[in-house]
Amino acid sequence: SSLLVPAWYRGVSLRMQTMGQMKVQYQRRNKLGGNFLEDDYGQNGVLNYLLQVRPNALMTASQLLEQIEFRKIFYGNAYVYVERGLDGMPQSLWLCTGGNYVLGEDGYSLTYQTPRGVVSVEAPSSDVLHFKNVFLSDDMTTGLPLIRYALKSLQISGTADDQSLKDMAKGGRFKLFVREDAPQVMNY
């Protein structure tokens, strides 16, 4: 029922529009493994162009980022498949409409829409950009949808509130058991 509230829709819309205006940039660490550096050459330069200008034939970079934010909020995860040419260079970034991480194989099972139709692919982790929600699952591999996290938090809060009400109904008293045995002396 909380999804029917116009404020929820407005908040999601504002967040999507704001994130759509952000500039995403692929960076790499310097040779010593320290600070991040801009990398606009070769494969990384192509990846930056795809992230910042035109990821694929169906959407602009801002539309892609808006949809990534939408999927993070409602599904917990957004997957973007990096389609490569025969030379290994990135050609397109496709927002996946379905996907999941395959445990043990270090890869993903993905589905995405192209002008040629719906495509399903098994992809290694190196060809997938996985955007997780800030609220993570217990195993830290996937994000949680915002509504599921809120429900989980409210249940925990509700349980704590329920326990507090029970304690107050008893006058706030609790029982403490004390043993009256003499302390034991240990001989070494």
PDB file of C-alpha atoms in Angstrom:
ATOM      1  CA  SER A   1       0.000   0.000   0.000  1.00  0.00           C
ATOM      2  CA  SER A   2       2.979   2.328   0.504  1.00  0.00           C
ATOM      3  CA  LEU A   3       3.584   2.286  -3.263  1.00  0.00           C
ATOM      4  CA  LEU A   4       0.291   4.116  -3.767  1.00  0.00           C
ATOM      5  CA  VAL A   5       1.596   7.199  -1.995  1.00  0.00           C
ATOM      6  CA  PRO A   6       2.413   9.981  -4.489  1.00  0.00           C
ATOM      7  CA  ALA A   7       5.369  11.066  -2.353  1.00  0.00           C
ATOM      8  CA  TRP A   8       7.012   7.671  -2.953  1.00  0.00           C
ATOM      9  CA  TYR A   9       6.689   8.072  -6.721  1.00  0.00           C
ATOM     10  CA  ARG A  10       7.945  11.636  -6.573  1.00  0.00           C
ATOM     11  CA  GLY A  11      10.940  10.605  -4.461  1.00  0.00           C
ATOM     12  CA  VAL A  12      11.844   7.788  -6.859  1.00  0.00           C
ATOM     13  CA  SER A  13      11.416  10.117  -9.827  1.00  0.00           C
ATOM     14  CA  LEU A  14      13.662  12.785  -8.281  1.00  0.00           C
ATOM     15  CA  ARG A  15      16.313  10.214  -7.420  1.00  0.00           C
ATOM     16  CA  MET A  16      16.248   8.766 -10.944  1.00  0.00           C
ATOM     17  CA  GLN A  17      16.495  12.203 -12.570  1.00  0.00           C
ATOM     18  CA  THR A  18      19.340  13.242 -10.282  1.00  0.00           C
ATOM     19  CA  MET A  19      21.310  10.073 -10.911  1.00  0.00           C
ATOM     20  CA  GLY A  20      20.640  10.417 -14.645  1.00  0.00           C
ATOM     21  CA  GLN A  21      22.555  13.703 -14.628  1.00  0.00           C
ATOM     22  CA  MET A  22      25.638  12.208 -12.962  1.00  0.00           C
ATOM     23  CA  LYS A  23      28.757  11.506 -14.956  1.00  0.00           C
ATOM     24  CA  VAL A  24      30.047   7.952 -14.626  1.00  0.00           C
ATOM     25  CA  GLN A  25      33.705   7.443 -15.434  1.00  0.00           C
ATOM     26  CA  TYR A  26      35.830   4.345 -15.643  1.00  0.00           C
ATOM     27  CA  GLN A  27      39.090   4.837 -13.745  1.00  0.00           C
ATOM     28  CA  ARG A  28      42.073   2.672 -12.895  1.00  0.00           C
ATOM     29  CA  ARG A  29      44.561   2.653 -10.053  1.00  0.00           C
ATOM     30  CA  ASN A  30      48.076   3.926 -10.627  1.00  0.00           C
ATOM     31  CA  LYS A  31      50.931   1.420 -10.992  1.00  0.00           C
ATOM     32  CA  LEU A  32      51.565   1.425  -7.249  1.00  0.00           C
ATOM     33  CA  GLY A  33      47.918   0.545  -6.522  1.00  0.00           C
ATOM     34  CA  GLY A  34      47.231   3.930  -4.975  1.00  0.00           C
ATOM     35  CA  ASN A  35      45.187   6.829  -6.349  1.00  0.00           C
ATOM     36  CA  PHE A  36      42.676   6.425  -9.173  1.00  0.00           C
ATOM     37  CA  LEU A  37      43.539   7.932 -12.546  1.00  0.00           C
ATOM     38  CA  GLU A  38      41.389   8.842 -15.529  1.00  0.00           C
ATOM     39  CA  ASP A  39      41.895   6.353 -18.331  1.00  0.00           C
ATOM     40  CA  ASP A  40      40.737   7.649 -21.716  1.00  0.00           C
ATOM     41  CA  TYR A  41      42.833   5.428 -23.956  1.00  0.00           C
ATOM     42  CA  GLY A  42      42.074   2.195 -25.780  1.00  0.00           C
ATOM     43  CA  GLN A  43      39.407  -0.070 -24.347  1.00  0.00           C
ATOM     44  CA  ASN A  44      38.876   2.127 -21.276  1.00  0.00           C
ATOM     45  CA  GLY A  45      38.351   5.229 -23.430  1.00  0.00           C
ATOM     46  CA  VAL A  46      35.655   3.386 -25.402  1.00  0.00           C
ATOM     47  CA  LEU A  47      34.043   2.281 -22.143  1.00  0.00           C
ATOM     48  CA  ASN A  48      34.008   5.899 -20.888  1.00  0.00           C
ATOM     49  CA  TYR A  49      32.381   7.053 -24.139  1.00  0.00           C
ATOM     50  CA  LEU A  50      29.702   4.389 -23.768  1.00  0.00           C
ATOM     51  CA  LEU A  51      29.080   5.331 -20.104  1.00  0.00           C
ATOM     52  CA  GLN A  52      28.951   9.087 -20.743  1.00  0.00           C
ATOM     53  CA  VAL A  53      27.459   9.566 -24.215  1.00  0.00           C
ATOM     54  CA  ARG A  54      25.735   6.701 -26.045  1.00  0.00           C
ATOM     55  CA  PRO A  55      25.718   3.256 -24.400  1.00  0.00           C
ATOM     56  CA  ASN A  56      23.656   1.544 -27.110  1.00  0.00           C
ATOM     57  CA  ALA A  57      21.275   2.129 -30.000  1.00  0.00           C
ATOM     58  CA  LEU A  58      18.193   2.338 -27.755  1.00  0.00           C
ATOM     59  CA  MET A  59      19.130   4.861 -25.057  1.00  0.00           C
ATOM     60  CA  THR A  60      21.317   7.771 -24.045  1.00  0.00           C
ATOM     61  CA  ALA A  61      23.723   7.686 -21.110  1.00  0.00           C
ATOM     62  CA  SER A  62      21.315   9.648 -18.874  1.00  0.00           C
ATOM     63  CA  GLN A  63      18.458   7.247 -19.690  1.00  0.00           C
ATOM     64  CA  LEU A  64      20.714   4.307 -18.857  1.00  0.00           C
ATOM     65  CA  LEU A  65      21.682   5.810 -15.489  1.00  0.00           C
ATOM     66  CA  GLU A  66      18.043   6.603 -14.669  1.00  0.00           C
ATOM     67  CA  GLN A  67      17.027   3.023 -15.397  1.00  0.00           C
ATOM     68  CA  ILE A  68      19.950   1.672 -13.373  1.00  0.00           C
ATOM     69  CA  GLU A  69      18.715   3.710 -10.399  1.00  0.00           C
ATOM     70  CA  PHE A  70      15.149   2.473 -10.927  1.00  0.00           C
ATOM     71  CA  ARG A  71      16.302  -1.156 -10.937  1.00  0.00           C
ATOM     72  CA  LYS A  72      18.427  -0.621  -7.818  1.00  0.00           C
ATOM     73  CA  ILE A  73      15.430   0.783  -5.926  1.00  0.00           C
ATOM     74  CA  PHE A  74      12.791  -1.732  -7.058  1.00  0.00           C
ATOM     75  CA  TYR A  75      14.873  -4.886  -7.606  1.00  0.00           C
ATOM     76  CA  GLY A  76      18.009  -4.260  -5.538  1.00  0.00           C
ATOM     77  CA  ASN A  77      20.368  -4.834  -8.477  1.00  0.00           C
ATOM     78  CA  ALA A  78      20.974  -3.482 -11.943  1.00  0.00           C
ATOM     79  CA  TYR A  79      23.040  -5.433 -14.441  1.00  0.00           C
ATOM     80  CA  VAL A  80      24.627  -3.911 -17.533  1.00  0.00           C
ATOM     81  CA  TYR A  81      26.114  -6.282 -20.095  1.00  0.00           C
ATOM     82  CA  VAL A  82      29.237  -5.113 -21.937  1.00  0.00           C
ATOM     83  CA  GLU A  83      28.890  -6.366 -25.509  1.00  0.00           C
ATOM     84  CA  ARG A  84      32.277  -6.771 -27.174  1.00  0.00           C
ATOM     85  CA  GLY A  85      33.297  -6.907 -30.810  1.00  0.00           C
ATOM     86  CA  LEU A  86      35.532  -9.527 -32.410  1.00  0.00           C
ATOM     87  CA  ASP A  87      38.578  -7.464 -31.411  1.00  0.00           C
ATOM     88  CA  GLY A  88      37.546  -7.555 -27.723  1.00  0.00           C
ATOM     89  CA  MET A  89      36.684  -3.846 -27.596  1.00  0.00           C
ATOM     90  CA  PRO A  90      33.404  -2.809 -25.928  1.00  0.00           C
ATOM     91  CA  GLN A  91      30.722  -1.988 -28.508  1.00  0.00           C
ATOM     92  CA  SER A  92      27.565  -1.463 -26.461  1.00  0.00           C
ATOM     93  CA  LEU A  93      26.287  -1.419 -22.911  1.00  0.00           C
ATOM     94  CA  TRP A  94      22.929  -3.150 -22.517  1.00  0.00           C
ATOM     95  CA  LEU A  95      20.700  -2.696 -19.475  1.00  0.00           C
ATOM     96  CA  CYS A  96      19.516  -6.162 -18.513  1.00  0.00           C
ATOM     97  CA  THR A  97      15.833  -6.728 -17.887  1.00  0.00           C
ATOM     98  CA  GLY A  98      16.578  -9.967 -16.082  1.00  0.00           C
ATOM     99  CA  GLY A  99      19.648 -11.425 -14.538  1.00  0.00           C
ATOM    100  CA  ASN A 100      21.315 -13.041 -11.613  1.00  0.00           C
ATOM    101  CA  TYR A 101      24.733 -13.947 -10.309  1.00  0.00           C
ATOM    102  CA  VAL A 102      25.588 -17.637 -10.726  1.00  0.00           C
ATOM    103  CA  LEU A 103      27.351 -18.781  -7.563  1.00  0.00           C
ATOM    104  CA  GLY A 104      30.449 -20.900  -8.043  1.00  0.00           C
ATOM    105  CA  GLU A 105      30.900 -19.956 -11.691  1.00  0.00           C
ATOM    106  CA  ASP A 106      31.873 -16.295 -11.180  1.00  0.00           C
ATOM    107  CA  GLY A 107      29.476 -15.292 -13.926  1.00  0.00           C
ATOM    108  CA  TYR A 108      25.996 -14.007 -14.670  1.00  0.00           C
ATOM    109  CA  SER A 109      22.927 -15.261 -16.479  1.00  0.00           C
ATOM    110  CA  LEU A 110      21.424 -12.209 -18.222  1.00  0.00           C
ATOM    111  CA  THR A 111      18.559 -11.168 -20.504  1.00  0.00           C
ATOM    112  CA  TYR A 112      18.436  -7.841 -22.343  1.00  0.00           C
ATOM    113  CA  GLN A 113      16.519  -6.094 -25.130  1.00  0.00           C
ATOM    114  CA  THR A 114      18.233  -5.023 -28.386  1.00  0.00           C
ATOM    115  CA  PRO A 115      16.871  -3.773 -31.722  1.00  0.00           C
ATOM    116  CA  ARG A 116      17.344  -7.389 -32.888  1.00  0.00           C
ATOM    117  CA  GLY A 117      15.069  -8.709 -30.106  1.00  0.00           C
ATOM    118  CA  VAL A 118      15.513 -10.250 -26.676  1.00  0.00           C
ATOM    119  CA  VAL A 119      18.926 -11.815 -26.054  1.00  0.00           C
ATOM    120  CA  SER A 120      19.914 -14.219 -23.275  1.00  0.00           C
ATOM    121  CA  VAL A 121      23.576 -14.731 -22.450  1.00  0.00           C
ATOM    122  CA  GLU A 122      25.846 -16.377 -19.890  1.00  0.00           C
ATOM    123  CA  ALA A 123      28.566 -13.797 -19.215  1.00  0.00           C
ATOM    124  CA  PRO A 124      31.752 -13.777 -17.156  1.00  0.00           C
ATOM    125  CA  SER A 125      32.042 -11.180 -14.390  1.00  0.00           C
ATOM    126  CA  SER A 126      34.471  -9.153 -16.514  1.00  0.00           C
ATOM    127  CA  ASP A 127      31.662  -8.411 -19.023  1.00  0.00           C
ATOM    128  CA  VAL A 128      29.047  -7.292 -16.484  1.00  0.00           C
ATOM    129  CA  LEU A 129      28.682  -4.013 -14.618  1.00  0.00           C
ATOM    130  CA  HIS A 130      26.771  -4.914 -11.445  1.00  0.00           C
ATOM    131  CA  PHE A 131      25.194  -1.945  -9.650  1.00  0.00           C
ATOM    132  CA  LYS A 132      23.984  -2.954  -6.174  1.00  0.00           C
ATOM    133  CA  ASN A 133      21.626  -1.091  -3.889  1.00  0.00           C
ATOM    134  CA  VAL A 134      23.280   0.254  -0.736  1.00  0.00           C
ATOM    135  CA  PHE A 135      21.297  -2.261   1.331  1.00  0.00           C
ATOM    136  CA  LEU A 136      22.943  -5.651   0.778  1.00  0.00           C
ATOM    137  CA  SER A 137      21.869  -9.237   1.266  1.00  0.00           C
ATOM    138  CA  ASP A 138      23.378 -11.268   4.096  1.00  0.00           C
ATOM    139  CA  ASP A 139      26.012 -12.807   1.798  1.00  0.00           C
ATOM    140  CA  MET A 140      26.942  -9.319   0.444  1.00  0.00           C
ATOM    141  CA  THR A 141      26.731 -10.460  -3.214  1.00  0.00           C
ATOM    142  CA  THR A 142      23.464  -8.767  -4.180  1.00  0.00           C
ATOM    143  CA  GLY A 143      21.483  -5.705  -3.218  1.00  0.00           C
ATOM    144  CA  LEU A 144      18.081  -5.673  -1.526  1.00  0.00           C
ATOM    145  CA  PRO A 145      15.089  -3.815  -2.962  1.00  0.00           C
ATOM    146  CA  LEU A 146      14.286  -0.720  -0.933  1.00  0.00           C
ATOM    147  CA  ILE A 147      10.799  -1.929   0.015  1.00  0.00           C
ATOM    148  CA  ARG A 148      12.103  -5.314   1.223  1.00  0.00           C
ATOM    149  CA  TYR A 149      14.763  -3.593   3.323  1.00  0.00           C
ATOM    150  CA  ALA A 150      12.154  -1.235   4.810  1.00  0.00           C
ATOM    151  CA  LEU A 151       9.856  -4.155   5.603  1.00  0.00           C
ATOM    152  CA  LYS A 152      12.708  -6.069   7.232  1.00  0.00           C
ATOM    153  CA  SER A 153      13.688  -3.003   9.273  1.00  0.00           C
ATOM    154  CA  LEU A 154      10.101  -2.360  10.349  1.00  0.00           C
ATOM    155  CA  GLN A 155       9.697  -5.996  11.422  1.00  0.00           C
ATOM    156  CA  ILE A 156      12.834  -5.774  13.571  1.00  0.00           C
ATOM    157  CA  SER A 157      11.630  -2.477  14.985  1.00  0.00           C
ATOM    158  CA  GLY A 158       8.155  -3.940  15.534  1.00  0.00           C
ATOM    159  CA  THR A 159       9.598  -6.912  17.410  1.00  0.00           C
ATOM    160  CA  ALA A 160      11.596  -4.596  19.659  1.00  0.00           C
ATOM    161  CA  ASP A 161       8.528  -2.408  20.229  1.00  0.00           C
ATOM    162  CA  ASP A 162       6.423  -5.475  21.028  1.00  0.00           C
ATOM    163  CA  GLN A 163       8.978  -6.650  23.597  1.00  0.00           C
ATOM    164  CA  SER A 164       9.051  -3.175  25.174  1.00  0.00           C
ATOM    165  CA  LEU A 165       5.251  -3.166  25.437  1.00  0.00           C
ATOM    166  CA  LYS A 166       5.291  -6.584  27.125  1.00  0.00           C
ATOM    167  CA  ASP A 167       7.891  -5.391  29.613  1.00  0.00           C
ATOM    168  CA  MET A 168       5.855  -2.271  30.381  1.00  0.00           C
ATOM    169  CA  ALA A 169       2.673  -4.307  30.828  1.00  0.00           C
ATOM    170  CA  LYS A 170       4.478  -6.140  33.649  1.00  0.00           C
ATOM    171  CA  GLY A 171       5.321  -2.818  35.272  1.00  0.00           C
ATOM    172  CA  GLY A 172       8.796  -2.777  33.769  1.00  0.00           C
ATOM    173  CA  ARG A 173       9.912  -5.504  36.141  1.00  0.00           C
ATOM    174  CA  PHE A 174      12.023  -8.470  35.216  1.00  0.00           C
ATOM    175  CA  LYS A 175      13.210 -11.517  37.091  1.00  0.00           C
ATOM    176  CA  LEU A 176      16.785 -12.083  38.128  1.00  0.00           C
ATOM    177  CA  PHE A 177      17.921 -15.426  39.489  1.00  0.00           C
ATOM    178  CA  VAL A 178      20.868 -15.421  41.870  1.00  0.00           C
ATOM    179  CA  ARG A 179      22.611 -18.562  43.084  1.00  0.00           C
ATOM    180  CA  GLU A 180      23.430 -18.757  46.740  1.00  0.00           C
ATOM    181  CA  ASP A 181      26.167 -21.392  46.464  1.00  0.00           C
ATOM    182  CA  ALA A 182      29.441 -20.603  48.167  1.00  0.00           C
ATOM    183  CA  PRO A 183      32.251 -19.703  45.768  1.00  0.00           C
ATOM    184  CA  GLN A 184      34.501 -22.577  44.826  1.00  0.00           C
ATOM    185  CA  VAL A 185      38.182 -22.453  45.790  1.00  0.00           C
ATOM    186  CA  MET A 186      40.473 -23.878  43.170  1.00  0.00           C
ATOM    187  CA  ASN A 187      43.631 -25.661  44.349  1.00  0.00           C
ATOM    188  CA  TYR A 188      46.474 -25.871  41.864  1.00  0.00           C
TER     189      TYR A 188
END
